[in-house]
């Protein structure tokens, strides 16, 4: 699990292409203090497993499913990437729950400055927009951000200069694609409310009393 608070910007040192997969080698500084083989690192929001480790670089296998669903397949040698280690049990929770499993890609429609704020408007597929709510959380290239506004085709976020400087979002331009991960709680709630209850069994446990009507009546 990650929090969407980027620890550092790394760089793609090498890309080894396979038939339907690749191996990324990424360099950095901060995250290597206690990085070990088998650890999870979110790279532009994608959870990768450290398969080899050498000095200030690590390699990770990227499967076909990940390449098809995320922007990792578009990376070139030398590209800058957001990096975050998995959150330790005693770590500080600064953002929101980020799984590192990308839901899809968005396209930057507009970048606008407003005093000290930088606004990004991003077009997203309907299957992603359905889980986005105004003032809710979304991970963009692994960055935990708050949704400022929302339409039927796109949404907007506003970031401060510090966030821009400490992440690769400052390098993005209109037309670029970004990795998007919805807040997982919305997906859990939808499944809970829309899936039929399991078939009756010998269990004596009572079925849940939480229904859509119950939630509405109680102000949700």
Short mmCIF file of C-alpha atoms in Angstrom, two decimals:
data_model
loop_
_atom_site.label_atom_id
_atom_site.label_comp_id
_atom_site.label_asym_id
_atom_site.label_seq_id
_atom_site.Cartn_x
_atom_site.Cartn_y
_atom_site.Cartn_z
CA UNK A 1 0.00 0.00 0.00
CA UNK A 2 1.13 3.53 -0.80
CA UNK A 3 -0.02 6.99 0.26
CA UNK A 4 0.47 9.06 -2.89
CA UNK A 5 3.17 11.22 -1.29
CA UNK A 6 6.08 11.08 -3.74
CA UNK A 7 9.46 10.49 -2.10
CA UNK A 8 11.69 11.42 -5.01
CA UNK A 9 12.00 11.76 -8.76
CA UNK A 10 13.99 8.94 -10.33
CA UNK A 11 15.26 8.38 -13.86
CA UNK A 12 14.91 5.46 -16.25
CA UNK A 13 18.42 4.11 -16.74
CA UNK A 14 17.61 1.27 -19.11
CA UNK A 15 14.68 -0.54 -20.73
CA UNK A 16 14.95 -4.16 -21.81
CA UNK A 17 12.09 -5.03 -24.13
CA UNK A 18 10.59 -8.50 -24.25
CA UNK A 19 7.94 -9.89 -26.59
CA UNK A 20 5.06 -8.64 -24.43
CA UNK A 21 6.87 -7.37 -21.36
CA UNK A 22 9.85 -5.29 -20.31
CA UNK A 23 12.40 -4.82 -17.56
CA UNK A 24 12.87 -1.28 -16.26
CA UNK A 25 16.05 -0.17 -14.53
CA UNK A 26 15.58 3.01 -12.51
CA UNK A 27 18.06 5.16 -10.61
CA UNK A 28 17.54 7.43 -7.62
CA UNK A 29 18.96 8.37 -4.22
CA UNK A 30 16.52 8.71 -1.29
CA UNK A 31 14.55 5.50 -1.56
CA UNK A 32 17.66 3.33 -1.66
CA UNK A 33 18.48 3.87 2.02
CA UNK A 34 16.67 0.69 3.05
CA UNK A 35 15.43 -0.77 -0.24
CA UNK A 36 15.63 -4.57 -0.46
CA UNK A 37 14.98 -7.27 -3.04
CA UNK A 38 11.27 -8.02 -3.20
CA UNK A 39 10.23 -4.58 -1.94
CA UNK A 40 7.41 -2.71 -3.66
CA UNK A 41 8.01 0.67 -5.29
CA UNK A 42 5.33 2.77 -6.98
CA UNK A 43 6.75 4.14 -10.24
CA UNK A 44 4.44 6.80 -11.69
CA UNK A 45 1.79 5.17 -9.53
CA UNK A 46 2.40 1.61 -10.75
CA UNK A 47 3.35 -0.93 -8.09
CA UNK A 48 6.54 -2.71 -9.16
CA UNK A 49 8.60 -5.34 -7.34
CA UNK A 50 12.36 -4.91 -7.00
CA UNK A 51 13.90 -7.91 -8.78
CA UNK A 52 17.54 -6.77 -8.83
CA UNK A 53 19.32 -4.10 -6.81
CA UNK A 54 22.69 -2.51 -7.49
CA UNK A 55 23.91 0.64 -5.74
CA UNK A 56 21.46 3.42 -6.50
CA UNK A 57 19.49 1.54 -9.15
CA UNK A 58 16.94 -1.25 -9.19
CA UNK A 59 15.27 -3.31 -11.89
CA UNK A 60 11.67 -4.49 -12.04
CA UNK A 61 9.72 -6.73 -14.40
CA UNK A 62 6.72 -5.13 -16.10
CA UNK A 63 4.11 -7.55 -17.40
CA UNK A 64 1.91 -7.15 -20.48
CA UNK A 65 -1.19 -6.29 -18.43
CA UNK A 66 0.68 -3.44 -16.72
CA UNK A 67 2.07 -2.12 -20.01
CA UNK A 68 -1.38 -2.13 -21.62
CA UNK A 69 -3.13 -0.42 -18.71
CA UNK A 70 -0.51 2.18 -17.74
CA UNK A 71 1.86 4.66 -19.36
CA UNK A 72 4.99 2.67 -18.44
CA UNK A 73 5.16 1.34 -21.99
CA UNK A 74 5.68 4.91 -23.21
CA UNK A 75 8.77 5.54 -21.09
CA UNK A 76 12.09 6.22 -22.79
CA UNK A 77 15.62 5.99 -21.45
CA UNK A 78 16.33 9.06 -19.32
CA UNK A 79 12.66 9.73 -18.55
CA UNK A 80 11.90 11.10 -15.09
CA UNK A 81 9.49 9.13 -12.89
CA UNK A 82 7.75 9.55 -9.54
CA UNK A 83 8.86 7.04 -6.91
CA UNK A 84 7.38 6.02 -3.56
CA UNK A 85 8.20 3.05 -1.37
CA UNK A 86 5.40 1.01 0.16
CA UNK A 87 4.17 2.50 3.41
CA UNK A 88 5.59 0.81 6.55
CA UNK A 89 3.20 -0.21 9.34
CA UNK A 90 4.48 2.62 11.54
CA UNK A 91 4.61 5.17 8.73
CA UNK A 92 2.81 8.48 8.58
CA UNK A 93 -0.33 8.54 6.43
CA UNK A 94 -0.01 11.77 4.46
CA UNK A 95 -2.22 11.19 1.41
CA UNK A 96 -4.86 8.52 0.79
CA UNK A 97 -4.83 4.75 0.26
CA UNK A 98 -3.14 4.06 -3.08
CA UNK A 99 -2.85 0.43 -4.20
CA UNK A 100 -0.51 0.94 -7.14
CA UNK A 101 -2.97 -0.78 -9.50
CA UNK A 102 -3.76 1.62 -12.32
CA UNK A 103 -7.37 1.90 -13.48
CA UNK A 104 -6.59 3.58 -16.78
CA UNK A 105 -5.08 6.55 -18.58
CA UNK A 106 -6.10 10.18 -18.69
CA UNK A 107 -5.11 12.91 -21.14
CA UNK A 108 -4.13 16.42 -20.06
CA UNK A 109 -6.48 18.90 -21.75
CA UNK A 110 -5.35 22.14 -20.11
CA UNK A 111 -2.68 23.49 -17.78
CA UNK A 112 -3.46 26.88 -16.30
CA UNK A 113 -1.74 29.04 -13.69
CA UNK A 114 -3.79 30.98 -11.17
CA UNK A 115 -1.52 32.94 -8.82
CA UNK A 116 0.33 30.24 -6.85
CA UNK A 117 -1.93 27.41 -8.05
CA UNK A 118 -1.45 25.25 -11.14
CA UNK A 119 -4.63 23.77 -12.58
CA UNK A 120 -4.63 20.55 -14.60
CA UNK A 121 -7.74 19.51 -16.50
CA UNK A 122 -7.69 15.84 -17.42
CA UNK A 123 -9.97 13.91 -19.75
CA UNK A 124 -10.71 10.41 -18.48
CA UNK A 125 -12.75 7.40 -19.61
CA UNK A 126 -16.30 7.05 -18.27
CA UNK A 127 -15.37 3.94 -16.30
CA UNK A 128 -12.92 6.06 -14.31
CA UNK A 129 -15.07 9.18 -14.03
CA UNK A 130 -17.90 7.17 -12.44
CA UNK A 131 -15.79 6.73 -9.29
CA UNK A 132 -14.60 10.34 -9.07
CA UNK A 133 -16.35 12.80 -6.76
CA UNK A 134 -15.68 16.50 -6.24
CA UNK A 135 -13.38 17.03 -3.23
CA UNK A 136 -12.54 13.32 -3.31
CA UNK A 137 -9.12 11.79 -3.84
CA UNK A 138 -7.48 10.47 -7.00
CA UNK A 139 -3.94 9.35 -7.75
CA UNK A 140 -2.37 10.90 -10.85
CA UNK A 141 0.97 9.29 -11.77
CA UNK A 142 1.01 8.10 -8.16
CA UNK A 143 0.39 11.55 -6.64
CA UNK A 144 -2.44 11.83 -4.13
CA UNK A 145 -4.53 14.81 -5.25
CA UNK A 146 -7.93 16.31 -4.48
CA UNK A 147 -10.51 16.64 -7.25
CA UNK A 148 -11.42 20.32 -7.52
CA UNK A 149 -14.10 20.07 -10.20
CA UNK A 150 -15.77 17.44 -12.32
CA UNK A 151 -17.76 17.23 -15.57
CA UNK A 152 -19.14 14.34 -17.62
CA UNK A 153 -15.91 14.09 -19.63
CA UNK A 154 -13.09 15.41 -17.47
CA UNK A 155 -11.97 16.57 -14.05
CA UNK A 156 -9.57 19.18 -12.69
CA UNK A 157 -7.04 19.29 -9.88
CA UNK A 158 -5.14 22.24 -8.46
CA UNK A 159 -1.62 21.81 -7.13
CA UNK A 160 0.76 24.05 -5.22
CA UNK A 161 4.29 24.89 -6.47
CA UNK A 162 5.89 22.45 -3.99
CA UNK A 163 3.95 19.51 -5.45
CA UNK A 164 4.95 20.56 -8.96
CA UNK A 165 8.63 20.81 -8.04
CA UNK A 166 8.74 17.48 -6.19
CA UNK A 167 6.96 15.41 -8.86
CA UNK A 168 7.05 14.84 -12.60
CA UNK A 169 3.71 16.59 -12.99
CA UNK A 170 5.72 19.77 -13.61
CA UNK A 171 7.15 18.11 -16.74
CA UNK A 172 3.77 17.18 -18.20
CA UNK A 173 2.35 19.09 -21.15
CA UNK A 174 -1.07 19.35 -22.82
CA UNK A 175 -1.73 16.10 -24.68
CA UNK A 176 0.40 13.95 -22.37
CA UNK A 177 -1.11 10.83 -20.83
CA UNK A 178 -1.10 10.18 -17.09
CA UNK A 179 -1.81 7.12 -14.96
CA UNK A 180 -5.05 7.29 -12.99
CA UNK A 181 -6.09 5.27 -9.95
CA UNK A 182 -9.49 5.78 -8.36
CA UNK A 183 -10.02 5.84 -4.62
CA UNK A 184 -10.54 2.15 -3.89
CA UNK A 185 -13.30 2.76 -1.33
CA UNK A 186 -15.72 3.84 -4.05
CA UNK A 187 -15.24 0.56 -5.89
CA UNK A 188 -15.75 -1.49 -2.74
CA UNK A 189 -18.96 0.37 -1.89
CA UNK A 190 -20.34 -0.07 -5.41
CA UNK A 191 -19.64 -3.80 -5.42
CA UNK A 192 -21.17 -4.22 -1.97
CA UNK A 193 -24.37 -2.44 -3.00
CA UNK A 194 -24.78 -3.92 -6.49
CA UNK A 195 -23.76 -7.56 -6.05
CA UNK A 196 -26.48 -10.03 -5.04
CA UNK A 197 -26.03 -11.70 -1.65
CA UNK A 198 -24.30 -15.10 -1.68
CA UNK A 199 -26.39 -18.25 -1.83
CA UNK A 200 -27.81 -19.43 1.46
CA UNK A 201 -25.54 -21.68 3.48
CA UNK A 202 -25.53 -23.35 6.85
CA UNK A 203 -24.02 -20.22 8.34
CA UNK A 204 -26.05 -18.64 11.13
CA UNK A 205 -24.46 -15.22 10.59
CA UNK A 206 -27.10 -12.58 9.77
CA UNK A 207 -26.94 -10.88 6.36
CA UNK A 208 -25.90 -7.24 6.26
CA UNK A 209 -28.59 -4.66 7.02
CA UNK A 210 -26.78 -1.99 5.00
CA UNK A 211 -28.66 -1.21 1.79
CA UNK A 212 -28.79 1.75 -0.58
CA UNK A 213 -32.03 2.85 1.13
CA UNK A 214 -30.39 2.59 4.56
CA UNK A 215 -27.46 4.77 3.45
CA UNK A 216 -29.74 7.43 1.92
CA UNK A 217 -31.94 7.55 5.02
CA UNK A 218 -28.88 8.07 7.19
CA UNK A 219 -27.44 10.95 5.22
CA UNK A 220 -24.93 9.17 2.99
#
